[in-house]
Coordinates of N, CA and C in Angstrom, one line a residue:
M705 N 0.9 -1.2 0.0 CA 0.0 0.0 0.0 C 0.9 1.2 0.0
T706 N 0.6 2.2 -0.9 CA 1.4 3.4 -1.0 C 1.1 4.3 0.2
S707 N 2.0 5.3 0.4 CA 1.8 6.2 1.5 C 0.5 7.0 1.3
A708 N 0.2 7.3 0.1 CA -1.1 8.1 -0.2 C -2.3 7.2 0.2
E709 N -2.2 5.9 -0.2 CA -3.3 5.0 0.2 C -3.4 4.8 1.7
E710 N -2.3 4.7 2.3 CA -2.3 4.6 3.8 C -2.9 5.8 4.4
A711 N -2.6 7.0 3.9 CA -3.1 8.3 4.5 C -4.6 8.3 4.3
G712 N -5.1 7.8 3.2 CA -6.5 7.9 2.8 C -7.4 6.8 3.3
S713 N -6.7 5.7 3.9 CA -7.5 4.5 4.3 C -8.5 4.8 5.4
G714 N -8.2 5.8 6.3 CA -9.1 6.1 7.4 C -10.0 7.3 7.1
F715 N -10.0 7.7 5.9 CA -10.8 8.9 5.6 C -12.2 8.5 5.1
A716 N -13.2 9.1 5.7 CA -14.6 8.7 5.3 C -15.4 10.0 5.0
L717 N -16.2 10.0 4.0 CA -17.1 11.1 3.7 C -18.5 10.8 4.1
G718 N -19.1 11.8 4.8 CA -20.5 11.6 5.1 C -21.4 12.4 4.2
P719 N -22.7 12.4 4.4 CA -23.6 13.1 3.6 C -23.3 14.6 3.7
V720 N -23.4 15.3 2.6 CA -23.2 16.8 2.6 C -24.5 17.5 2.4
A721 N -24.9 18.3 3.4 CA -26.2 19.0 3.3 C -26.1 20.2 2.4
V722 N -26.9 20.2 1.4 CA -26.9 21.2 0.4 C -28.2 22.1 0.7
P723 N -28.1 23.4 0.9 CA -29.2 24.2 1.2 C -30.2 24.2 0.0
K724 N -31.5 24.3 0.3 CA -32.5 24.5 -0.7 C -32.3 25.8 -1.4
A725 N -32.6 25.9 -2.7 CA -32.4 27.1 -3.4 C -33.4 28.2 -2.8
S726 N -34.6 27.7 -2.4 CA -35.5 28.7 -1.9 C -35.0 29.3 -0.6
D727 N -34.3 28.5 0.3 CA -33.8 29.0 1.5 C -32.7 30.0 1.2
V728 N -31.8 29.7 0.2 CA -30.8 30.6 -0.1 C -31.3 32.0 -0.6
L729 N -32.4 31.9 -1.4 CA -33.0 33.2 -1.9 C -33.7 33.9 -0.7
A730 N -34.4 33.2 0.1 CA -35.0 33.8 1.3 C -34.0 34.5 2.2
N731 N -32.8 33.8 2.4 CA -31.8 34.4 3.2 C -31.3 35.7 2.6
H732 N -31.1 35.7 1.3 CA -30.5 36.8 0.6 C -31.5 38.0 0.7
L733 N -32.8 37.8 0.4 CA -33.8 38.8 0.5 C -34.0 39.3 2.0
R734 N -33.9 38.4 2.9 CA -34.0 38.7 4.3 C -32.9 39.7 4.7
E735 N -31.7 39.4 4.3 CA -30.5 40.3 4.6 C -30.7 41.7 4.0
Q736 N -31.3 41.7 2.8 CA -31.5 43.0 2.1 C -32.5 43.8 2.9
I737 N -33.6 43.1 3.4 CA -34.6 43.8 4.1 C -34.1 44.3 5.5
L738 N -33.4 43.5 6.2 CA -32.9 43.8 7.5 C -31.8 44.9 7.5
S739 N -31.1 44.9 6.4 CA -30.0 45.9 6.3 C -30.5 47.2 5.9
G740 N -31.7 47.3 5.4 CA -32.3 48.5 4.9 C -32.1 48.7 3.4
A741 N -31.4 47.8 2.7 CA -31.2 47.9 1.3 C -32.5 47.9 0.5
L742 N -33.4 47.1 1.0 CA -34.8 47.1 0.6 C -35.6 47.8 1.6
T743 N -36.2 48.9 1.2 CA -36.9 49.8 2.2 C -38.3 49.4 2.4
E744 N -38.9 49.9 3.5 CA -40.3 49.7 3.8 C -41.2 50.1 2.7
G745 N -42.1 49.1 2.3 CA -43.0 49.4 1.2 C -42.5 49.2 -0.2
A746 N -41.2 48.9 -0.3 CA -40.7 48.7 -1.7 C -41.3 47.4 -2.3
A747 N -41.6 47.5 -3.6 CA -42.2 46.4 -4.3 C -41.1 45.5 -4.8
L748 N -41.3 44.2 -4.6 CA -40.4 43.2 -5.2 C -40.8 43.0 -6.6
P749 N -39.9 42.5 -7.5 CA -40.3 42.2 -8.8 C -41.3 41.0 -8.8
V750 N -42.2 41.0 -9.7 CA -43.2 39.9 -9.8 C -42.4 38.6 -9.9
E751 N -43.1 37.5 -9.6 CA -42.4 36.1 -9.5 C -41.6 35.8 -10.8
R752 N -42.3 36.1 -12.0 CA -41.6 35.8 -13.2 C -40.3 36.5 -13.4
E753 N -40.3 37.8 -13.1 CA -39.1 38.6 -13.3 C -38.1 38.3 -12.2
L754 N -38.5 38.0 -11.0 CA -37.6 37.6 -9.9 C -36.9 36.3 -10.3
A755 N -37.7 35.3 -10.8 CA -37.2 34.0 -11.1 C -36.1 34.2 -12.2
A756 N -36.4 35.0 -13.2 CA -35.5 35.2 -14.3 C -34.2 35.9 -13.9
S757 N -34.3 36.8 -13.0 CA -33.1 37.6 -12.5 C -32.2 36.7 -11.7
V758 N -32.7 35.8 -10.9 CA -31.9 35.0 -10.0 C -31.6 33.6 -10.6
G759 N -32.2 33.3 -11.7 CA -32.0 32.0 -12.4 C -32.6 30.8 -11.7
L760 N -33.8 31.0 -11.1 CA -34.5 29.9 -10.4 C -35.9 29.8 -10.9
S761 N -36.5 28.7 -10.6 CA -37.9 28.5 -11.1 C -38.9 29.4 -10.3
R762 N -40.0 29.6 -10.9 CA -41.0 30.4 -10.2 C -41.5 29.7 -8.9
G763 N -41.5 28.4 -9.0 CA -42.0 27.6 -7.8 C -41.0 27.9 -6.6
T764 N -39.7 27.9 -6.9 CA -38.7 28.1 -5.9 C -38.8 29.6 -5.3
V765 N -39.0 30.5 -6.2 CA -39.2 31.9 -5.8 C -40.4 32.0 -4.9
R766 N -41.5 31.3 -5.3 CA -42.7 31.4 -4.5 C -42.5 30.8 -3.1
D767 N -41.8 29.7 -3.0 CA -41.5 29.2 -1.7 C -40.7 30.1 -0.8
A768 N -39.7 30.8 -1.4 CA -38.9 31.8 -0.7 C -39.7 32.9 -0.2
L769 N -40.6 33.4 -1.0 CA -41.5 34.6 -0.7 C -42.5 34.1 0.4
R770 N -42.9 32.9 0.4 CA -43.8 32.4 1.4 C -43.2 32.4 2.8
V771 N -41.9 32.0 2.8 CA -41.1 32.0 4.1 C -41.1 33.4 4.6
L772 N -40.7 34.4 3.8 CA -40.6 35.8 4.2 C -42.0 36.3 4.7
E773 N -43.0 35.9 4.0 CA -44.4 36.4 4.4 C -44.7 35.8 5.8
I774 N -44.4 34.6 6.1 CA -44.7 34.0 7.4 C -43.9 34.7 8.5
E775 N -42.7 35.1 8.1 CA -41.8 35.8 9.1 C -42.3 37.3 9.2
G776 N -43.2 37.7 8.5 CA -43.7 39.1 8.5 C -42.8 40.1 7.9
L777 N -41.9 39.7 7.0 CA -40.9 40.6 6.3 C -41.4 41.1 5.0
I778 N -42.5 40.5 4.5 CA -43.1 41.0 3.3 C -44.6 40.8 3.4
T779 N -45.4 41.6 2.7 CA -46.8 41.4 2.6 C -47.2 41.2 1.2
T780 N -48.2 40.4 0.9 CA -48.6 40.1 -0.4 C -50.0 40.6 -0.6
R781 N -50.2 41.4 -1.7 CA -51.5 42.0 -2.0 C -52.0 41.4 -3.4
P782 N -53.2 41.0 -3.4 CA -53.8 40.5 -4.7 C -54.2 41.6 -5.6
G783 N -54.5 41.2 -6.8 CA -55.0 42.1 -7.8 C -53.9 42.7 -8.8
R784 N -54.4 43.5 -9.7 CA -53.5 44.1 -10.7 C -52.4 45.0 -10.1
A785 N -52.8 45.7 -9.0 CA -51.8 46.5 -8.4 C -51.1 45.8 -7.2
G786 N -51.3 44.5 -7.1 CA -50.7 43.8 -6.0 C -49.3 43.3 -6.3
G787 N -48.9 42.4 -5.4 CA -47.5 41.9 -5.5 C -47.0 41.7 -4.1
S788 N -45.7 41.6 -4.0 CA -45.0 41.4 -2.7 C -44.3 42.7 -2.4
F789 N -44.5 43.2 -1.1 CA -44.0 44.4 -0.7 C -43.2 44.3 0.6
V790 N -42.1 45.0 0.7 CA -41.2 44.9 1.9 C -41.9 45.4 3.1
R791 N -41.8 44.7 4.2 CA -42.3 45.1 5.5 C -41.2 45.0 6.5
R792 N -40.8 46.1 7.1 CA -39.7 46.1 8.1 C -40.3 45.4 9.4
P793 N -39.4 44.7 10.2 CA -39.9 44.1 11.4 C -40.4 45.1 12.4
D794 N -41.5 44.7 13.1 CA -42.0 45.6 14.2 C -42.3 44.7 15.4
A795 N -42.9 45.2 16.4 CA -43.2 44.5 17.6 C -44.0 43.2 17.4
T796 N -45.0 43.3 16.4 CA -45.9 42.2 16.2 C -45.1 41.0 15.6
T797 N -44.0 41.2 15.0 CA -43.2 40.1 14.4 C -42.8 39.2 15.5
L798 N -42.2 39.7 16.6 CA -41.7 38.9 17.7 C -42.9 38.4 18.5
Q799 N -43.9 39.2 18.7 CA -45.1 38.8 19.4 C -45.7 37.6 18.8
R800 N -45.9 37.6 17.5 CA -46.4 36.4 16.8 C -45.6 35.2 17.1
S801 N -44.3 35.3 16.9 CA -43.4 34.2 17.1 C -43.4 33.7 18.5
L802 N -43.4 34.6 19.5 CA -43.4 34.1 20.9 C -44.8 33.5 21.3
S803 N -45.8 34.1 20.8 CA -47.2 33.5 21.1 C -47.3 32.1 20.5
A804 N -46.8 31.9 19.2 CA -46.8 30.6 18.6 C -46.0 29.6 19.4
L805 N -44.8 30.0 19.8 CA -43.9 29.2 20.6 C -44.6 28.7 21.9
V806 N -45.1 29.7 22.6 CA -45.7 29.4 23.9 C -46.9 28.5 23.8
N807 N -47.8 28.8 22.8 CA -49.0 28.0 22.7 C -48.8 26.7 21.9
G808 N -47.9 26.7 21.0 CA -47.6 25.5 20.1 C -46.8 24.4 20.8
R809 N -46.0 24.8 21.8 CA -45.2 23.8 22.5 C -45.7 23.4 23.8
G810 N -46.8 24.0 24.2 CA -47.3 23.7 25.6 C -46.4 24.0 26.7
V811 N -45.9 25.3 26.6 CA -44.9 25.7 27.6 C -45.5 25.6 29.0
R812 N -44.7 25.2 30.0 CA -45.2 25.1 31.3 C -45.5 26.5 31.9
Y813 N -46.6 26.6 32.6 CA -47.0 27.9 33.2 C -45.9 28.4 34.1
Q814 N -45.2 27.5 34.8 CA -44.1 27.9 35.7 C -43.1 28.7 35.0
S815 N -42.8 28.3 33.7 CA -41.8 29.0 32.9 C -42.3 30.5 32.7
L816 N -43.6 30.6 32.4 CA -44.1 32.0 32.2 C -43.9 32.8 33.5
L817 N -44.2 32.2 34.6 CA -44.1 33.0 35.9 C -42.7 33.3 36.2
E818 N -41.8 32.4 35.9 CA -40.3 32.7 36.1 C -39.8 33.8 35.3
T819 N -40.3 33.9 34.0 CA -39.9 35.0 33.2 C -40.5 36.3 33.7
R820 N -41.7 36.2 34.1 CA -42.4 37.4 34.7 C -41.6 37.9 36.0
D821 N -41.3 36.9 36.8 CA -40.5 37.2 38.0 C -39.2 38.0 37.7
A822 N -38.6 37.6 36.6 CA -37.3 38.2 36.2 C -37.5 39.6 35.6
L823 N -38.5 39.8 34.8 CA -38.6 41.0 34.0 C -39.5 42.1 34.6
E824 N -40.6 41.8 35.2 CA -41.5 42.8 35.7 C -41.0 43.7 36.8
P825 N -40.2 43.2 37.8 CA -39.6 44.1 38.8 C -38.7 45.1 38.1
A826 N -37.9 44.6 37.2 CA -37.0 45.5 36.5 C -37.7 46.6 35.7
A827 N -38.9 46.2 35.1 CA -39.7 47.1 34.4 C -40.3 48.2 35.3
A828 N -40.7 47.7 36.5 CA -41.3 48.7 37.5 C -40.2 49.7 37.9
G829 N -39.0 49.2 38.1 CA -37.9 50.1 38.5 C -37.6 51.2 37.4
L830 N -37.6 50.7 36.1 CA -37.4 51.6 35.0 C -38.6 52.6 34.9
A831 N -39.8 52.1 35.2 CA -41.0 53.0 35.1 C -40.9 54.1 36.1
A832 N -40.3 53.8 37.3 CA -40.2 54.9 38.3 C -39.2 56.0 37.8
M833 N -38.2 55.6 37.0 CA -37.2 56.5 36.5 C -37.7 57.3 35.3
N834 N -38.5 56.6 34.4 CA -38.8 57.1 33.1 C -40.2 57.6 32.9
R835 N -41.1 57.3 33.9 CA -42.5 57.6 33.6 C -42.8 59.1 33.4
T836 N -43.8 59.3 32.5 CA -44.2 60.6 32.2 C -45.6 60.9 32.8
G837 N -46.0 62.1 32.7 CA -47.4 62.4 33.2 C -48.4 61.6 32.5
E838 N -48.2 61.3 31.2 CA -49.2 60.5 30.5 C -49.2 59.1 30.9
D839 N -48.0 58.6 31.3 CA -47.9 57.2 31.8 C -48.6 57.1 33.1
L840 N -48.5 58.0 34.0 CA -49.2 58.0 35.3 C -50.7 58.1 35.1
A841 N -51.1 58.9 34.2 CA -52.5 59.0 33.9 C -53.1 57.6 33.4
R842 N -52.3 57.0 32.5 CA -52.8 55.7 32.0 C -52.8 54.6 33.1
L843 N -51.8 54.7 34.0 CA -51.8 53.8 35.2 C -53.0 54.0 36.1
D844 N -53.3 55.3 36.4 CA -54.4 55.6 37.2 C -55.7 55.1 36.6
E845 N -55.9 55.3 35.3 CA -57.1 54.8 34.6 C -57.2 53.3 34.6
A846 N -56.0 52.6 34.4 CA -56.0 51.2 34.4 C -56.4 50.6 35.8
A847 N -55.9 51.3 36.8 CA -56.2 50.9 38.2 C -57.7 51.1 38.5
A848 N -58.3 52.2 38.0 CA -59.7 52.4 38.2 C -60.5 51.4 37.5
R849 N -60.2 51.1 36.3 CA -60.9 50.1 35.5 C -60.8 48.7 36.2
L850 N -59.7 48.4 36.8 CA -59.5 47.1 37.5 C -60.4 47.0 38.7
K851 N -60.5 48.1 39.5 CA -61.4 48.1 40.7 C -62.8 47.9 40.3
E852 N -63.2 48.4 39.1 CA -64.6 48.2 38.7 C -65.0 46.8 38.3
A853 N -64.0 45.9 38.2 CA -64.2 44.6 37.7 C -64.2 43.5 38.7
L854 N -64.3 43.9 40.0 CA -64.1 42.9 41.1 C -65.2 41.8 41.0
D855 N -66.3 42.1 40.4 CA -67.4 41.1 40.4 C -67.4 40.2 39.1
D856 N -66.4 40.4 38.3 CA -66.3 39.7 37.0 C -64.9 39.2 36.8
I857 N -64.7 37.9 37.1 CA -63.3 37.4 37.1 C -62.6 37.5 35.8
P858 N -63.2 37.1 34.7 CA -62.5 37.2 33.4 C -62.1 38.6 33.0
T859 N -63.1 39.6 33.3 CA -62.8 41.0 33.1 C -61.7 41.5 34.0
F860 N -61.7 41.1 35.3 CA -60.7 41.5 36.2 C -59.3 41.0 35.8
L861 N -59.2 39.7 35.3 CA -57.9 39.2 34.9 C -57.4 40.0 33.6
Q862 N -58.3 40.3 32.7 CA -57.9 41.0 31.5 C -57.4 42.4 31.9
R863 N -58.1 43.1 32.8 CA -57.7 44.5 33.2 C -56.5 44.4 34.1
N864 N -56.3 43.4 34.8 CA -55.1 43.2 35.6 C -53.9 43.1 34.6
A865 N -54.0 42.4 33.6 CA -52.9 42.3 32.6 C -52.7 43.6 31.9
E866 N -53.8 44.4 31.7 CA -53.6 45.7 31.1 C -52.9 46.7 32.0
W867 N -53.1 46.6 33.3 CA -52.4 47.4 34.3 C -50.9 47.1 34.3
H868 N -50.6 45.8 34.3 CA -49.2 45.4 34.3 C -48.5 45.9 33.0
M869 N -49.2 45.8 31.9 CA -48.6 46.2 30.7 C -48.5 47.8 30.7
A870 N -49.3 48.5 31.4 CA -49.1 49.9 31.5 C -47.9 50.3 32.3
V871 N -47.6 49.4 33.3 CA -46.3 49.6 34.0 C -45.1 49.4 33.1
V872 N -45.2 48.3 32.3 CA -44.1 48.0 31.4 C -43.9 49.1 30.3
A873 N -45.1 49.6 29.8 CA -45.0 50.7 28.8 C -44.3 51.9 29.4
A874 N -44.6 52.2 30.7 CA -44.0 53.3 31.4 C -42.5 53.2 31.5
S875 N -42.0 51.9 31.5 CA -40.5 51.7 31.6 C -39.8 52.3 30.4
G876 N -40.4 52.3 29.3 CA -39.8 52.8 28.1 C -38.9 51.8 27.4
N877 N -38.9 50.5 27.9 CA -38.1 49.5 27.3 C -38.9 48.7 26.3
E878 N -38.6 48.8 25.0 CA -39.4 48.2 24.0 C -39.3 46.7 24.0
I879 N -38.1 46.1 24.3 CA -38.0 44.7 24.4 C -38.8 44.1 25.5
M880 N -38.8 44.7 26.6 CA -39.6 44.2 27.7 C -41.1 44.2 27.4
Q881 N -41.5 45.3 26.7 CA -42.9 45.4 26.3 C -43.3 44.3 25.3
I882 N -42.5 44.0 24.4 CA -42.8 43.0 23.4 C -42.9 41.6 24.0
I883 N -41.9 41.3 24.9 CA -41.9 40.0 25.5 C -43.1 39.8 26.4
L884 N -43.3 40.7 27.3 CA -44.3 40.6 28.4 C -45.7 40.7 27.8
D885 N -45.9 41.5 26.7 CA -47.2 41.6 26.1 C -47.5 40.3 25.4
S886 N -46.5 39.6 24.8 CA -46.7 38.3 24.2 C -47.1 37.2 25.1
L887 N -46.6 37.4 26.4 CA -46.9 36.3 27.4 C -48.1 36.6 28.2
S888 N -48.6 37.9 28.2 CA -49.7 38.3 29.1 C -51.0 37.5 28.9
Q889 N -51.3 37.3 27.6 CA -52.6 36.6 27.3 C -52.5 35.2 27.7
A890 N -51.4 34.6 27.6 CA -51.2 33.2 28.1 C -51.4 33.1 29.6
I891 N -50.9 34.1 30.3 CA -51.0 34.1 31.7 C -52.5 34.3 32.1
V892 N -53.2 35.2 31.4 CA -54.6 35.5 31.7 C -55.4 34.2 31.5
A893 N -55.2 33.5 30.4 CA -55.9 32.2 30.1 C -55.7 31.2 31.2
A894 N -54.4 31.1 31.6 CA -54.1 30.0 32.6 C -54.6 30.3 34.0
T895 N -55.0 31.5 34.3 CA -55.4 31.8 35.6 C -56.9 32.2 35.7
D896 N -57.6 31.9 34.7 CA -59.1 32.1 34.7 C -59.8 31.0 35.4
I897 N -59.5 30.9 36.8 CA -60.0 29.9 37.7 C -60.7 30.6 38.8
S898 N -62.0 30.3 39.0 CA -62.8 31.1 40.0 C -62.3 30.7 41.4
E899 N -61.9 29.5 41.6 CA -61.5 29.1 43.0 C -60.2 29.8 43.4
F900 N -59.4 30.1 42.4 CA -58.1 30.7 42.7 C -58.3 32.2 42.9
N901 N -59.1 32.8 42.1 CA -59.4 34.3 42.2 C -60.4 34.6 43.2
S902 N -60.1 34.4 44.4 CA -61.0 34.7 45.5 C -61.1 36.2 45.8
P903 N -62.1 36.7 46.5 CA -62.1 38.1 46.9 C -60.8 38.5 47.6
K904 N -60.2 37.7 48.4 CA -59.0 38.1 49.1 C -57.9 38.2 48.1
T905 N -57.8 37.3 47.2 CA -56.7 37.4 46.2 C -56.8 38.7 45.4
M906 N -58.0 39.0 45.0 CA -58.2 40.2 44.2 C -57.9 41.5 45.0
A907 N -58.3 41.5 46.3 CA -58.1 42.6 47.2 C -56.6 42.8 47.4
D908 N -55.9 41.7 47.6 CA -54.4 41.7 47.8 C -53.7 42.3 46.5
T909 N -54.3 41.9 45.3 CA -53.7 42.4 44.1 C -53.9 43.9 44.0
L910 N -55.0 44.4 44.4 CA -55.2 45.9 44.3 C -54.3 46.6 45.3
A911 N -54.1 46.0 46.5 CA -53.2 46.7 47.5 C -51.8 46.7 47.0
A912 N -51.4 45.6 46.4 CA -50.0 45.5 45.8 C -49.8 46.5 44.7
H913 N -50.8 46.7 43.9 CA -50.7 47.7 42.8 C -50.6 49.1 43.3
D914 N -51.3 49.4 44.4 CA -51.3 50.7 45.0 C -49.8 51.0 45.5
R915 N -49.2 50.0 46.1 CA -47.8 50.2 46.6 C -46.9 50.4 45.4
I916 N -47.0 49.6 44.4 CA -46.2 49.8 43.2 C -46.3 51.1 42.6
L917 N -47.6 51.5 42.4 CA -47.9 52.8 41.7 C -47.4 54.0 42.6
T918 N -47.5 53.9 43.9 CA -47.0 54.9 44.8 C -45.5 55.1 44.6
A919 N -44.8 54.0 44.5 CA -43.3 54.1 44.3 C -43.0 54.7 42.9
I920 N -43.7 54.3 41.9 CA -43.5 54.8 40.6 C -43.8 56.3 40.5
R921 N -44.9 56.7 41.2 CA -45.2 58.1 41.2 C -44.2 58.9 41.9
K922 N -43.6 58.4 43.0 CA -42.6 59.1 43.7 C -41.2 59.1 43.0
G923 N -41.1 58.3 41.9 CA -39.8 58.2 41.2 C -38.8 57.4 42.0
D924 N -39.2 56.4 42.8 CA -38.3 55.6 43.6 C -38.2 54.2 43.0
P925 N -37.1 54.0 42.2 CA -37.0 52.7 41.5 C -36.7 51.5 42.4
V926 N -36.0 51.8 43.5 CA -35.7 50.7 44.4 C -37.0 50.1 45.0
K927 N -37.9 51.0 45.5 CA -39.1 50.6 46.1 C -40.1 50.0 45.1
A928 N -40.1 50.6 43.9 CA -41.0 50.1 42.8 C -40.6 48.7 42.4
E929 N -39.3 48.4 42.3 CA -38.8 47.1 41.9 C -39.1 46.1 43.0
S930 N -38.8 46.5 44.3 CA -39.1 45.6 45.4 C -40.6 45.3 45.5
A931 N -41.4 46.3 45.4 CA -42.9 46.0 45.5 C -43.4 45.1 44.4
M932 N -42.9 45.4 43.2 CA -43.3 44.5 42.1 C -42.8 43.1 42.3
S933 N -41.6 42.9 42.7 CA -41.0 41.6 43.0 C -41.8 40.8 44.0
K934 N -42.2 41.5 45.1 CA -43.0 40.8 46.1 C -44.4 40.4 45.5
H935 N -44.9 41.3 44.7 CA -46.2 41.0 44.1 C -46.2 39.8 43.1
V936 N -45.3 39.9 42.2 CA -45.4 38.8 41.2 C -44.9 37.5 41.7
H937 N -43.9 37.6 42.7 CA -43.4 36.3 43.3 C -44.5 35.7 44.2
G938 N -45.2 36.6 44.9 CA -46.3 36.1 45.8 C -47.4 35.4 44.9
Y939 N -47.6 36.0 43.8 CA -48.6 35.5 42.9 C -48.2 34.1 42.4
R940 N -46.9 34.0 42.1 CA -46.4 32.7 41.6 C -46.5 31.6 42.6
V941 N -46.1 32.0 43.9 CA -46.2 31.0 45.0 C -47.6 30.5 45.2
L942 N -48.5 31.5 45.1 CA -50.0 31.1 45.3 C -50.5 30.2 44.2
I943 N -50.2 30.5 43.0 CA -50.7 29.7 41.9 C -50.1 28.3 41.9
E944 N -48.8 28.3 42.3 CA -48.1 27.0 42.3 C -48.6 26.1 43.5
S945 N -49.1 26.7 44.5 CA -49.7 26.0 45.6 C -51.1 25.5 45.3
F946 N -51.7 26.1 44.3 CA -53.1 25.8 43.9 C -53.1 24.5 43.0
A947 N -52.1 24.3 42.2 CA -52.0 23.2 41.4 C -50.5 22.9 41.1
H948 N -50.2 21.6 40.9 CA -48.8 21.3 40.6 C -48.3 22.0 39.3
P949 N -47.2 22.6 39.3 CA -46.8 23.4 38.1 C -46.7 22.6 36.8
D950 N -46.4 21.3 36.9 CA -46.3 20.5 35.7 C -47.7 20.2 35.1
E951 N -48.7 20.4 35.9 CA -50.1 20.3 35.4 C -50.6 21.5 34.7
L952 N -49.9 22.6 34.9 CA -50.3 23.9 34.3 C -49.5 24.1 33.0
R953 N -50.1 23.9 31.9 CA -49.5 24.2 30.6 C -50.3 25.1 29.8
V954 N -49.7 25.9 29.0 CA -50.4 26.8 28.2 C -50.9 26.1 26.9

């Protein structure tokens, strides 16, 4: 056996993954959109022209455009004046993805509460530093609407979520707003339980909100964060005592 044969005797080739042409095209267009090379509202060439320009079949082009439409990066309009148009990512892009992930994978409710425990106190602290007069007015209105719903558990839960989102909005942190807003409806749905939402639980919720709002109004981030931490963690302990966390899935 020659030295070359000896060197190659232990060499083995495995399957080589070749990307689909539609994925390559989708990646290229995605980069153009995210970089700003393709601007918001810009019309893409019609399928026939796009296929001819990139040297791919119309079916391949159609598959690539479908991927981008699902991702929210293009919109498709029917009719003579229709076609595919560039859409820059916005908050709803991530919200749709998070909501699909949470609901589609049956995420444990405990995971939602852990995420809330980590983010909402920080949001309350930021709200104390960044809130405006308009933010405080929205928080006051949300608090009033919540108190009006004490006799209607589904409405109370929805308005409670709205109050919490008003706090997050006052933080001025867009990423926190997107994440927590995406999770808020899953939390509402998982806690729509009459036995859990007793008059005492709802009264404790209102009292906790008052403490948090007082700290935010005073511009005290330490107290706002502490008060929110006690509130959301206490809520988590209560719901986990009500049912085993593994039984609670979204």
